[in-house]
Short mmCIF file of C-alpha atoms and ligand atoms in Angstrom, two decimals:
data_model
loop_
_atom_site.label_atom_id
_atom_site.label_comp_id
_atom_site.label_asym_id
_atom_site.label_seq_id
_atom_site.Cartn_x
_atom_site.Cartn_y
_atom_site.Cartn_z
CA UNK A 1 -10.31 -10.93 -68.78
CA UNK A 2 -8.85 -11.86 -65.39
CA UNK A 3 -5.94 -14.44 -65.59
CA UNK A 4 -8.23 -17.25 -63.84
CA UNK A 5 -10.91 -16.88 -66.68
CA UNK A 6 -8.64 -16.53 -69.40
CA UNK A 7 -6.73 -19.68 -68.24
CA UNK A 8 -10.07 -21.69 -68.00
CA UNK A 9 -10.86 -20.88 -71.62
CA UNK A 10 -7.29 -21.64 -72.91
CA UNK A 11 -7.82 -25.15 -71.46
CA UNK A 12 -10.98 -25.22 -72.39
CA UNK A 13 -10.22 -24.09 -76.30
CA UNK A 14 -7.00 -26.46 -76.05
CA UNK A 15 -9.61 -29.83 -75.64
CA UNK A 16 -12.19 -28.67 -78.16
CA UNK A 17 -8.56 -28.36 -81.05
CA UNK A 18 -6.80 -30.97 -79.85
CA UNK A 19 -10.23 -33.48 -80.07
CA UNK A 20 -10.58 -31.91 -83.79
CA UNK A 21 -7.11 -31.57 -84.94
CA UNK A 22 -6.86 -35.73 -83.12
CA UNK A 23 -9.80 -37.14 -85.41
CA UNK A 24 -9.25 -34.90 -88.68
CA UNK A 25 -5.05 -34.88 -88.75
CA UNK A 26 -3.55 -37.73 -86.98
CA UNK A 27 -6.58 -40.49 -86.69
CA UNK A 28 -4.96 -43.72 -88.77
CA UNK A 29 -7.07 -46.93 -86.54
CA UNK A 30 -6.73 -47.78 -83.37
CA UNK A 31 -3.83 -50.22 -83.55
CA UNK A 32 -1.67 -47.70 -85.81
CA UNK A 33 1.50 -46.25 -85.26
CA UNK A 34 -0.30 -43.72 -82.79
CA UNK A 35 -0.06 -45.73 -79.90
CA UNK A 36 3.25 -43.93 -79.72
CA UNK A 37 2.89 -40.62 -81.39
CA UNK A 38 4.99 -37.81 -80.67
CA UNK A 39 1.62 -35.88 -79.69
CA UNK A 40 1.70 -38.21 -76.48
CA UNK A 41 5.40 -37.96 -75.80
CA UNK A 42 4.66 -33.90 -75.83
CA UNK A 43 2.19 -33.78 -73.63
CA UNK A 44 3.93 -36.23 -71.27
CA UNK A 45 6.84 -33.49 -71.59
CA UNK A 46 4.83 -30.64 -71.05
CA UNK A 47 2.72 -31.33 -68.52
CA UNK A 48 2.74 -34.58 -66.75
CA UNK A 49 6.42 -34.27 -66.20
CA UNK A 50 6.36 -31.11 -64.51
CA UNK A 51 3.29 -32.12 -62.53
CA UNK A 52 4.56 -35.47 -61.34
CA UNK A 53 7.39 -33.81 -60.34
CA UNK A 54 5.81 -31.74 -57.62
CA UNK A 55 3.24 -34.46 -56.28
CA UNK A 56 5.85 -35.84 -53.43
CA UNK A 57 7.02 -32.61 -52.31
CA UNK A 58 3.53 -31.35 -52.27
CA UNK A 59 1.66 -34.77 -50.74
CA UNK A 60 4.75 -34.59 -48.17
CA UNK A 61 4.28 -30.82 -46.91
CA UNK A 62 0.66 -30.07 -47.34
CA UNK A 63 -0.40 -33.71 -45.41
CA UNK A 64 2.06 -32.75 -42.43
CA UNK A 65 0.74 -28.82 -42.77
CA UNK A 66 -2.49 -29.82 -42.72
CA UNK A 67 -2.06 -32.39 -38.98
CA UNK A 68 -0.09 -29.47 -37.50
CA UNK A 69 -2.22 -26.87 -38.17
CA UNK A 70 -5.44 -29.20 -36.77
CA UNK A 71 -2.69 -29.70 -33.59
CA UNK A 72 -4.51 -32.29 -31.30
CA UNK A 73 -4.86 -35.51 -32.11
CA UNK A 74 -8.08 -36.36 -31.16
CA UNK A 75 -9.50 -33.78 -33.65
CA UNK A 76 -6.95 -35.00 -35.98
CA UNK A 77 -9.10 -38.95 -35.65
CA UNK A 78 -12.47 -37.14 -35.75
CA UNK A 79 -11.15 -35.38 -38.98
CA UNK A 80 -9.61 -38.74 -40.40
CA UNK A 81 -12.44 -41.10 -39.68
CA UNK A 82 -14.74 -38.61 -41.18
CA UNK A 83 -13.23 -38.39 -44.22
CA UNK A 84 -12.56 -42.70 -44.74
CA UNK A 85 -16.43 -42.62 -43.90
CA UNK A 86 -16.66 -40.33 -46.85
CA UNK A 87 -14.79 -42.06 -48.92
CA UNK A 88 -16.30 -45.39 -48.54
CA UNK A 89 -20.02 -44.32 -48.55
CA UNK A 90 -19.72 -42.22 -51.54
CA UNK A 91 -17.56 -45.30 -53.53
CA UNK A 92 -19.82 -47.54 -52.58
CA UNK A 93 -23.03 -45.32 -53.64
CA UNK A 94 -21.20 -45.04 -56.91
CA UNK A 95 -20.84 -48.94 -57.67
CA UNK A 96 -24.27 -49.50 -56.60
CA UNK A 97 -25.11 -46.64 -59.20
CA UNK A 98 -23.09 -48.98 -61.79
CA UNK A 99 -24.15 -52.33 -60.58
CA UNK A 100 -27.84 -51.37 -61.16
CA UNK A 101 -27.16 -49.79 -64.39
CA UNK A 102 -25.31 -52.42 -65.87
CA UNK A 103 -28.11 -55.18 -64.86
CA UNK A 104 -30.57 -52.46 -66.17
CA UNK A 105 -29.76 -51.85 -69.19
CA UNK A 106 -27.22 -55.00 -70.20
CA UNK A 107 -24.84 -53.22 -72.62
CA UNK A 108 -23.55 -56.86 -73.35
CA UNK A 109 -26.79 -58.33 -74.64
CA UNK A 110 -25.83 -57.85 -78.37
CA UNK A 111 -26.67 -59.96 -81.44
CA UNK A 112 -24.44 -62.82 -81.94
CA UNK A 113 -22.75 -61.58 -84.95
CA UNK A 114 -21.31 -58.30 -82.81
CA UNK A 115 -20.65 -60.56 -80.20
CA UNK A 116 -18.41 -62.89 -81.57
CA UNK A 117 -16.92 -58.97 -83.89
CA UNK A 118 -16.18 -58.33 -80.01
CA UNK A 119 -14.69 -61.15 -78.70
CA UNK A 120 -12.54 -61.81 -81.53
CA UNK A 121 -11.06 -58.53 -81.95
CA UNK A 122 -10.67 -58.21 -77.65
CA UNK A 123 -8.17 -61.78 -78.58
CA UNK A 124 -6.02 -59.57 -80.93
CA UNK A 125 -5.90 -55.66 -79.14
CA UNK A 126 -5.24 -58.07 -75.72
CA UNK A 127 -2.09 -59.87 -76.95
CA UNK A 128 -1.00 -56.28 -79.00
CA UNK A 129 -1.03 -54.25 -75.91
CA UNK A 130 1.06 -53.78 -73.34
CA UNK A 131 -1.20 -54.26 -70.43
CA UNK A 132 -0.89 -58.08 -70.94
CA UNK A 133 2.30 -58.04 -70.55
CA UNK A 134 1.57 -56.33 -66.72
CA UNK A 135 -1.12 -58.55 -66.03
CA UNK A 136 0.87 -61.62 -66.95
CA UNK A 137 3.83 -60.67 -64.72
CA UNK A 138 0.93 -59.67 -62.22
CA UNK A 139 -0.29 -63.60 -62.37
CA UNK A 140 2.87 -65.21 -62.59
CA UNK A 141 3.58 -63.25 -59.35
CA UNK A 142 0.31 -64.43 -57.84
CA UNK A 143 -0.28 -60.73 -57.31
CA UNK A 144 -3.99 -60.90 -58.39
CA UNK A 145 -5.25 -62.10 -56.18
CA UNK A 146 -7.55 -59.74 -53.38
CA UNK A 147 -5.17 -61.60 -50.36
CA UNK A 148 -2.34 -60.17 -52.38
CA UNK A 149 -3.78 -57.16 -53.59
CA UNK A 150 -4.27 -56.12 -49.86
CA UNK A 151 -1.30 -57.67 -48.66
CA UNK A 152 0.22 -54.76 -50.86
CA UNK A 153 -1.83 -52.31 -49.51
CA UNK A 154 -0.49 -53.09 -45.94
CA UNK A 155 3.17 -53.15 -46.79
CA UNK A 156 2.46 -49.54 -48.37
CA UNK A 157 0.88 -47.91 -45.12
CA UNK A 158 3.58 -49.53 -42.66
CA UNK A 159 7.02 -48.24 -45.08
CA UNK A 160 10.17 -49.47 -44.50
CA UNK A 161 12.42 -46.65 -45.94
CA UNK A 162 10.52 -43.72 -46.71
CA UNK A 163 13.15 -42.35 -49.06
CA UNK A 164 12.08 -45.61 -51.33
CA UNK A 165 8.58 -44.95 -51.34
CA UNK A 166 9.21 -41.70 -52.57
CA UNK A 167 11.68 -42.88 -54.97
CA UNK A 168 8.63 -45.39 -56.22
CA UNK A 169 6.13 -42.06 -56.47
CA UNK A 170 4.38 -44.48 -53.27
CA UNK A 171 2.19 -41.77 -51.66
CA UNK A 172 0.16 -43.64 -49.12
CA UNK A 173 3.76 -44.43 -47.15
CA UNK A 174 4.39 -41.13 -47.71
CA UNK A 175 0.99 -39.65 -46.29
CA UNK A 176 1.70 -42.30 -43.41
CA UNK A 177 4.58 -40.70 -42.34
CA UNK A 178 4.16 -36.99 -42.83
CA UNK A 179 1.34 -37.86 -40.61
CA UNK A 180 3.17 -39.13 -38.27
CA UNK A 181 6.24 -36.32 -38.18
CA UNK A 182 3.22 -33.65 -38.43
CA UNK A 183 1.53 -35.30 -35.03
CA UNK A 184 5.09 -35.35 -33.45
CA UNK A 185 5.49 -31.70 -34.36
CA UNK A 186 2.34 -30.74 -33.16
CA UNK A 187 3.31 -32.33 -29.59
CA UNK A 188 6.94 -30.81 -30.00
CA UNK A 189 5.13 -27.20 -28.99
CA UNK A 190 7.12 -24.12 -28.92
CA UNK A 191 10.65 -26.45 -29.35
CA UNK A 192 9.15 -27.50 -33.07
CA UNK A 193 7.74 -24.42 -34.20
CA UNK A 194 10.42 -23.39 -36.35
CA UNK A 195 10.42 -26.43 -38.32
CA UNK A 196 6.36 -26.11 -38.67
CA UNK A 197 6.65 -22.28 -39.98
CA UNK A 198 9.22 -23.94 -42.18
CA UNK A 199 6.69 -27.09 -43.45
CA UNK A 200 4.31 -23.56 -43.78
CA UNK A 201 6.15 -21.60 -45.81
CA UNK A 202 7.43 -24.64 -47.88
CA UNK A 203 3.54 -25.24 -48.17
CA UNK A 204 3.38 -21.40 -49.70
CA UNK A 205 6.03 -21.62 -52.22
CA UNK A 206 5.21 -24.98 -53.45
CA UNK A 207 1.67 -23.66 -54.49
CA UNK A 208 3.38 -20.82 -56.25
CA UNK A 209 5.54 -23.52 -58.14
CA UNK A 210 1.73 -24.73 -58.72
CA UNK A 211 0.34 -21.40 -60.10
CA UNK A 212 3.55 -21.41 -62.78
CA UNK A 213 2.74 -24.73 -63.66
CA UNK A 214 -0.67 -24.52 -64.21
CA UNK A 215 0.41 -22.12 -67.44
CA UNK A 216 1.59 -25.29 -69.11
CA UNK A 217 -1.74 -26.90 -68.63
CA UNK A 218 -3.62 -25.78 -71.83
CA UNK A 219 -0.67 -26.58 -74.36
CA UNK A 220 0.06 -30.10 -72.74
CA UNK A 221 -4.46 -31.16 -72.50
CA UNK A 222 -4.16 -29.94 -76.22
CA UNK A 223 -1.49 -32.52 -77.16
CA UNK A 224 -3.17 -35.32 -74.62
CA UNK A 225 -6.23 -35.01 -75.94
CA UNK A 226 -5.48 -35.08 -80.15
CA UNK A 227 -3.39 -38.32 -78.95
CA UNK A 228 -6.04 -39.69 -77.31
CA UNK A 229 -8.69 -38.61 -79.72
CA UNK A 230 -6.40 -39.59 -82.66
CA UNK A 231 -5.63 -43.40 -80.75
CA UNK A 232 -9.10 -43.95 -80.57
CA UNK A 233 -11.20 -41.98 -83.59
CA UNK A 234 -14.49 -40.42 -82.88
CA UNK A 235 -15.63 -43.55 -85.00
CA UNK A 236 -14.64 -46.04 -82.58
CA UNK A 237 -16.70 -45.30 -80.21
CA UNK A 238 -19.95 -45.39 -82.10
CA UNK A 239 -19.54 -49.18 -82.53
CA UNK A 240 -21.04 -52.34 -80.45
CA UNK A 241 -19.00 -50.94 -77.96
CA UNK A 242 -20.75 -47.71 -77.60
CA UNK A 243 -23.77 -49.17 -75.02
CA UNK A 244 -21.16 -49.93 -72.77
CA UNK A 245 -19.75 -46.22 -72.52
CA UNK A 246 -22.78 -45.05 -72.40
CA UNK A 247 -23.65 -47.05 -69.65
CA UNK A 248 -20.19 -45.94 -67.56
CA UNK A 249 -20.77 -42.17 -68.97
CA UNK A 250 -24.11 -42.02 -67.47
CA UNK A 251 -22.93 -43.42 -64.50
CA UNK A 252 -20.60 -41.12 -64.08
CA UNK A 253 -22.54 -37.81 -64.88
CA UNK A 254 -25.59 -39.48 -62.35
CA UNK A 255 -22.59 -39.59 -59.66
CA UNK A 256 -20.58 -36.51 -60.32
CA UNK A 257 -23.70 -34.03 -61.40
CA UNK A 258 -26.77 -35.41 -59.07
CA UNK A 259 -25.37 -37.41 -55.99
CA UNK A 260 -22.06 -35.86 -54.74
CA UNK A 261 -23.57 -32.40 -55.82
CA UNK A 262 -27.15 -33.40 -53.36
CA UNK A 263 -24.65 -34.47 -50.79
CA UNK A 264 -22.07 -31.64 -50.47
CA UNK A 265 -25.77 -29.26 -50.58
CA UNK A 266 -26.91 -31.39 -48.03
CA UNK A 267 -23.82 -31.34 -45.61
CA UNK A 268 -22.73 -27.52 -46.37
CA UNK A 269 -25.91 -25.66 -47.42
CA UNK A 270 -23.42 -24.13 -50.27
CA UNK A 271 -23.96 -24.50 -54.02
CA UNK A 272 -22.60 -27.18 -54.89
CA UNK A 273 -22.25 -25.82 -58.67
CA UNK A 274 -20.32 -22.77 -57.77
CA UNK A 275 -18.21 -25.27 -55.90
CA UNK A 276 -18.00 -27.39 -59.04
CA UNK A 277 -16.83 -24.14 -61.30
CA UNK A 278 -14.27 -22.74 -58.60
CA UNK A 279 -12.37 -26.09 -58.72
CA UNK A 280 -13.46 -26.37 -63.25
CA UNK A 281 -9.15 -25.86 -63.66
CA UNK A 282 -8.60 -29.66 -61.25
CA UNK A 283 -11.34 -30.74 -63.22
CA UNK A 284 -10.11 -30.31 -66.98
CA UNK A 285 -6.53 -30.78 -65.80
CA UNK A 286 -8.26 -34.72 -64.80
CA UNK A 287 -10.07 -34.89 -67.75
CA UNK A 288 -6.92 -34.08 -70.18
CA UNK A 289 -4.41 -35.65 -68.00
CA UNK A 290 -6.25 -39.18 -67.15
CA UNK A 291 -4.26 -39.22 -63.52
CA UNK A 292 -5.45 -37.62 -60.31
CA UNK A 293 -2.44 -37.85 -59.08
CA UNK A 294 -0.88 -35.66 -60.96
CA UNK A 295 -3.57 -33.46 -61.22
CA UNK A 296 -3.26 -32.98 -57.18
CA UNK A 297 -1.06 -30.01 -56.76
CA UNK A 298 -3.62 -28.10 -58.66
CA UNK A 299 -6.61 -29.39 -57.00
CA UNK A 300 -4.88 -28.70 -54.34
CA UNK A 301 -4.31 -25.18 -54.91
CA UNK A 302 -7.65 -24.37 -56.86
CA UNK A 303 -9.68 -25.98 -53.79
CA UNK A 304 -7.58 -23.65 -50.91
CA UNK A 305 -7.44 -20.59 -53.07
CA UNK A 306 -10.83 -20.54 -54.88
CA UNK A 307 -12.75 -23.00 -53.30
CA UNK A 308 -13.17 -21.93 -49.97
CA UNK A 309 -11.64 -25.20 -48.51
CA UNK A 310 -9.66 -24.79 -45.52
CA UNK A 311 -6.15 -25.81 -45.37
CA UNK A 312 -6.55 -28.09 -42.27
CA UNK A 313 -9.01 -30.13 -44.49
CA UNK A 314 -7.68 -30.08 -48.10
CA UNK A 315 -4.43 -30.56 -46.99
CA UNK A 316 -5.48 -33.94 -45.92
CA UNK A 317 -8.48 -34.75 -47.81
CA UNK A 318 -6.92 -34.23 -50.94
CA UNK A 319 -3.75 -35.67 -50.98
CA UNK A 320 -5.44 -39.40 -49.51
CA UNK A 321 -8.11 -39.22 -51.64
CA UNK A 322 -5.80 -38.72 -54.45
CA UNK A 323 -4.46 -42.18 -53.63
CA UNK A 324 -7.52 -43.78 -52.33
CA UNK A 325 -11.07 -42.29 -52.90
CA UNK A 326 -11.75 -43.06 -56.02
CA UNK A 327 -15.64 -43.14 -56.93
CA UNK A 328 -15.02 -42.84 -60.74
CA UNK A 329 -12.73 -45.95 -61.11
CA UNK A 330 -15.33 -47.98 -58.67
CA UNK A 331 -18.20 -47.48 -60.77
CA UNK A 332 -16.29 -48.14 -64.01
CA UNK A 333 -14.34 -51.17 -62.66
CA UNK A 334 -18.30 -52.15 -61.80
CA UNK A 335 -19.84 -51.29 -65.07
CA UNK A 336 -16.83 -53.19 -67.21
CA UNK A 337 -16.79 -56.28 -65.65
CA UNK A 338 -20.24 -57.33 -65.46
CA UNK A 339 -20.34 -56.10 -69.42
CA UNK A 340 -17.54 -58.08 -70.42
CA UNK A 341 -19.64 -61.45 -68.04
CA UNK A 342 -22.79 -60.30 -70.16
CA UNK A 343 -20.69 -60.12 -73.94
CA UNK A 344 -18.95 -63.51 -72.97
CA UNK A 345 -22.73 -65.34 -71.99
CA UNK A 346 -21.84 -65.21 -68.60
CA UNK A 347 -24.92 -64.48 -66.17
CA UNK A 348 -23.67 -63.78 -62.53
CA UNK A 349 -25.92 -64.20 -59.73
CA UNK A 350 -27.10 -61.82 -56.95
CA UNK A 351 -24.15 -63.11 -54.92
CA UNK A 352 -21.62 -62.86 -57.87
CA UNK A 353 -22.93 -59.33 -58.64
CA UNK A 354 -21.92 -58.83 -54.39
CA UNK A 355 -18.99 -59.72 -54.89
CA UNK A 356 -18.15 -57.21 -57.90
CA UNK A 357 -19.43 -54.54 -55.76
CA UNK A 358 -17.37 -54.71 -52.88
CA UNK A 359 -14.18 -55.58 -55.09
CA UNK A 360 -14.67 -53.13 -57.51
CA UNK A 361 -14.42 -50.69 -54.48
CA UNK A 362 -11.50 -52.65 -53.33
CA UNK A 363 -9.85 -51.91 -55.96
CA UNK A 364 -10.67 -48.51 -56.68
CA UNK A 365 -8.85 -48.09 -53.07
CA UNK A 366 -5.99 -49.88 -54.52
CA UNK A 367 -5.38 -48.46 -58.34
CA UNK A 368 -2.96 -45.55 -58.06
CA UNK A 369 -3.95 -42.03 -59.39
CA UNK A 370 -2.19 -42.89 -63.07
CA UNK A 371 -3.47 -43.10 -66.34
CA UNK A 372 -5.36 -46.60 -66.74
CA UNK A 373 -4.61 -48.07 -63.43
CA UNK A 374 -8.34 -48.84 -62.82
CA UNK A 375 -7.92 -51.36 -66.46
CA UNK A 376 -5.22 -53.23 -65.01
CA UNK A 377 -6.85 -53.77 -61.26
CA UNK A 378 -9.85 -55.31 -62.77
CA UNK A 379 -8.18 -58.34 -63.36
CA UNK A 380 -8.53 -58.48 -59.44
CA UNK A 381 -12.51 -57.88 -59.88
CA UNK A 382 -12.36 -60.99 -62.41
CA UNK A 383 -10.32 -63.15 -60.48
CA UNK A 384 -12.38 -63.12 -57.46
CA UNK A 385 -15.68 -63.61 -59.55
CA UNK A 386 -13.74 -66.74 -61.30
CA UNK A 387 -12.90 -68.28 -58.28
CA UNK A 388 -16.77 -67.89 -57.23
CA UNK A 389 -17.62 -70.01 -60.04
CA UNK A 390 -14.97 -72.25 -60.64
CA UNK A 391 -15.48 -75.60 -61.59
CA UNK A 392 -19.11 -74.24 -63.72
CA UNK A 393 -16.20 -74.54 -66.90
CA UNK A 394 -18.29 -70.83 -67.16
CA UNK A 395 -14.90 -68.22 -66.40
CA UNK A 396 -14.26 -65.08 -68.07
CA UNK A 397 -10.71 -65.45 -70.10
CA UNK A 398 -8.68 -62.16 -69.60
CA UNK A 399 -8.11 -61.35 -72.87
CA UNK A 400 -12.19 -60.49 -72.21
CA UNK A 401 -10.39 -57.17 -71.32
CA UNK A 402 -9.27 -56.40 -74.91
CA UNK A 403 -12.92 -55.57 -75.49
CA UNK A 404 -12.49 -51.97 -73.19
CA UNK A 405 -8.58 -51.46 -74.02
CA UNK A 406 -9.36 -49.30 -77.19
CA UNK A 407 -11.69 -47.46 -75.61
CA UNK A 408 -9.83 -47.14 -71.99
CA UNK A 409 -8.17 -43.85 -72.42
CA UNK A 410 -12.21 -41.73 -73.00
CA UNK A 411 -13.47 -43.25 -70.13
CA UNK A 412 -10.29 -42.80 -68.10
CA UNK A 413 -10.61 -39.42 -68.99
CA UNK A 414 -14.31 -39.09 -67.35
CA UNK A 415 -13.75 -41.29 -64.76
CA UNK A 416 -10.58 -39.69 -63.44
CA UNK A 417 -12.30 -36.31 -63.65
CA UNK A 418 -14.88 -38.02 -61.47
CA UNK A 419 -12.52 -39.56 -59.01
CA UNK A 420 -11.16 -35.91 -58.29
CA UNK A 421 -14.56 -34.19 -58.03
CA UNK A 422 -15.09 -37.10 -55.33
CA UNK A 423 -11.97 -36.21 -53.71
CA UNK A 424 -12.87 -32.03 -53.71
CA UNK A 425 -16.42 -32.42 -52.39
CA UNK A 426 -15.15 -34.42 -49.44
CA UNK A 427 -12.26 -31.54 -48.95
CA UNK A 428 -15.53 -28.97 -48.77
CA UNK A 429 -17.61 -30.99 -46.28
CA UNK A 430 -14.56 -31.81 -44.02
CA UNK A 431 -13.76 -27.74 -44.40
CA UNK A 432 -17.10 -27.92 -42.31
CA UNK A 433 -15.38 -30.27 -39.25
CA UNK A 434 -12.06 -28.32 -39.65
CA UNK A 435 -12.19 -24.90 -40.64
CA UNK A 436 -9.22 -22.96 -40.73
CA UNK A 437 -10.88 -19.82 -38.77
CA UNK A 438 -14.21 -20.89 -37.06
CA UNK A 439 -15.42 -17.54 -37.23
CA UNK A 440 -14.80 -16.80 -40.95
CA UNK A 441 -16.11 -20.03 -42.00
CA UNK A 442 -19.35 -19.89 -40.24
CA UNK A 443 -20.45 -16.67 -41.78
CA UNK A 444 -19.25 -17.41 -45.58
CA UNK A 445 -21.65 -17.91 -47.48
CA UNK A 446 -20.99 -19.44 -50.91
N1 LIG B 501 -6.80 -42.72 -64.14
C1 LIG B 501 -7.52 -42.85 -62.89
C2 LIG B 501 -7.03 -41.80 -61.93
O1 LIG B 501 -5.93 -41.35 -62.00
C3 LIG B 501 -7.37 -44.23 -62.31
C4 LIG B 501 -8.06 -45.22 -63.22
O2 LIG B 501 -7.43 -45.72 -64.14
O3 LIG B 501 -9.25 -45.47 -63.01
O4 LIG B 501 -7.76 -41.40 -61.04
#
């Protein structure tokens, strides 16, 4: 077996135990002792750590090899506006997926009696967990607000001290200015050469730190998964509550196995399935990890070295979309909402249901690549629908969000592996725009 296959079925084997050896050994109820198991400190150990601690070197060097190696800056804008088309067109095709399911199918049109089961229970898991103690501070703070939210967003791409936004694990201040030192080096000519062959090779060993790393992936998505698995029980999700994941699953697999799929066949005339398998390690590193950010250095390496994606554009593509493309957590963020409207007798009107869309996909671009981020920033999506119907006495209470909290960490897990398929299909149709070798490019045929 060749070391690429036999590390796809150690991952692979590593989900299917840790989901069994989760539900059979260590399941004791949702709001057990689990919620801190060692299982989750072990795969925190294992993998995240080592992962997270490669994402600002790697976001730092690949962003400012990939502007060098495109050189002029006027490709450089044709290269960048494509890809923020790309990312907002295919977010917002993915809430409109959610949107219309939702409505469709109303997962929170349930009789009374699970309802108020629901409701009741969301009161007790929301003052239990330790997002409410984030989105208090996040109220008190005025911070959830969309004025705010963005306000945020702007102090991030315009960095004071760049050493602090890597200190804070900040990547879009980071991207900002690798970009900017990679255009400067690109202008520097033959005087700044050295220092790009340096970014180059930097680039080279940092994806063979990658390749090591990626031998830790199957023992630390076995110990994610049983924690997550064992937090949650199999039985859990079979519940009132199962109409909404449906709902969000669906979504997801509609997005991630029909649309992006039609689109990247559309743009490349490639398979977009042999595509899909040639980036499968990304993939289940996303699904067992819950974080694209994390995940990056491999999709990173999986997309350049297997996927056929050229360095100019996944050097780029990836490590923005990482922070901001995330199609996943905008159909989710979608999908939960107008559920939790629908459970709490809320109906929202064609307006309100606007209004979801486009901050759902607001946020999306806001939440950072981490485990559950997408939870916390839909107290933005809430707040802005409250204010639309304030003084009705008809607003949705936050502790609505208890409701998804048990649940979170499954549909993280999809979503997130959605969010980076997003993220490689637009490093694959950009690959078209900025191909590493013209020549070699136009005659592949994969
Ligand atoms: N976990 C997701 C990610 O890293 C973000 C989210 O919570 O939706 O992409």
């Amino acid at each position: 077996m060749k070391k690429s296959g036999l590390l796809t079925f150690l991952i692979f084997a590593a989900m299917i135990a840790g989901g069994l050896i989760g539900e059979f050994v260590f399941y004791e109820g949702v709001s057990g002792a689990l919620s801190e198991h060692w299982t989750k400190s072990a795969g925190e150990i294992l993998l995240i750590r080592p992962l997270m601690l490669l994402i600002i070197p790697v976001v730092f060097v690949s962003v400012i090899v990939g502007v060098t190696s495109i050189g002029d800056p006027t490709r450089l804008g044709v290269v960048g506006g494509s890809t923020i088309l790309y990312y907002l067109v295919t977010m917002l095709i993915s809430v409109t997926i959610g949107v219309t399911l939702v409505s469709t199918f109303r997962p929170g049109d349930l009789p009374a009696q699970e309802q108020t089961q629901l409701t009741t229970e969301a009161a007790q898991h929301y003052e239990s967990s330790e997002i409410k103690a984030t989105i208090d501070t996040a109220e008190q703070e005025e911070r959830v607000s969309l004025t705010r939210a963005f306000l945020e967003v702007i102090k991030q791409l315009l960095p004071r001290n760049i050493i602090e936004e890597m200190a804070g694990n900040r990547t879009l201040g980071v991207i900002i200015f690798a970009l900017l030192l990679g255009l400067a080096l690109a202008a520097g000519g033959e005087h700044t050469l050295p220092a790009v062959r340096f970014f180059e090779a930097m680039f080279d060993a940092l994806m063979r730190l990658v390749l090591w790393i990626i031998w830790l992936t199957p023992i630390g998505v076995f110990f994610l998964v049983a924690w997550t698995v064992g937090n949650i029980g199999f039985e859990n999700i079979i519940g009132p509550i199962s109409k909404y994941i449906v709902v969000v699953l669906v979504g997801l697999a509609i997005h991630g196995i029909i649309v992006l799929p039609v689109i990247l066949a559309i743009l490349t005339r490639k398979n977009p399935f042999r595509f899909m398998w040639q980036m499968r390690r990304a993939l289940m590193t996303a699904f067992g990890t819950d974080s694209s950010s994390a995940t990056l250095p491999i999709t990173i390496e999986c997309a350049v070295t297997e996927g056929g994606c050229s360095k100019r554009s996944a050097n780029f593509v990836l490590p923005l979309g990482a922070t901001v493309n995330m199609d996943g957590t905008a159909l989710y963020e979608a999908v939960a909402v107008i559920f939790l409207f629908q459970l709490y007798g809320i109906d929202l009107s064609f307006g309100q249901l606007l209004i979801v869309a486009i901050t759902a996909t607001l946020a999306a671009i806001g939440a950072a690549g981490i485990p559950s981020a997408g939870l916390i920033m839909m107290v933005i999506v809430i707040h802005a629908v409250n204010t639309s119907l304030a003084g009705t006495g008809k607003e949705l209470p936050m502790e609505a969000i208890g409701v998804v909290i048990g649940v979170d960490r499954i549909v993280d897990m999809c979503r997130t592996t959605v969010n980076v398929w997003g993220d490689a299909v637009g490093a694959k149709i950009i690959t078209r725009i900025a191909p590493d070798d013209p020549e070699i490019e136009d005659v592949a045929t994969d």
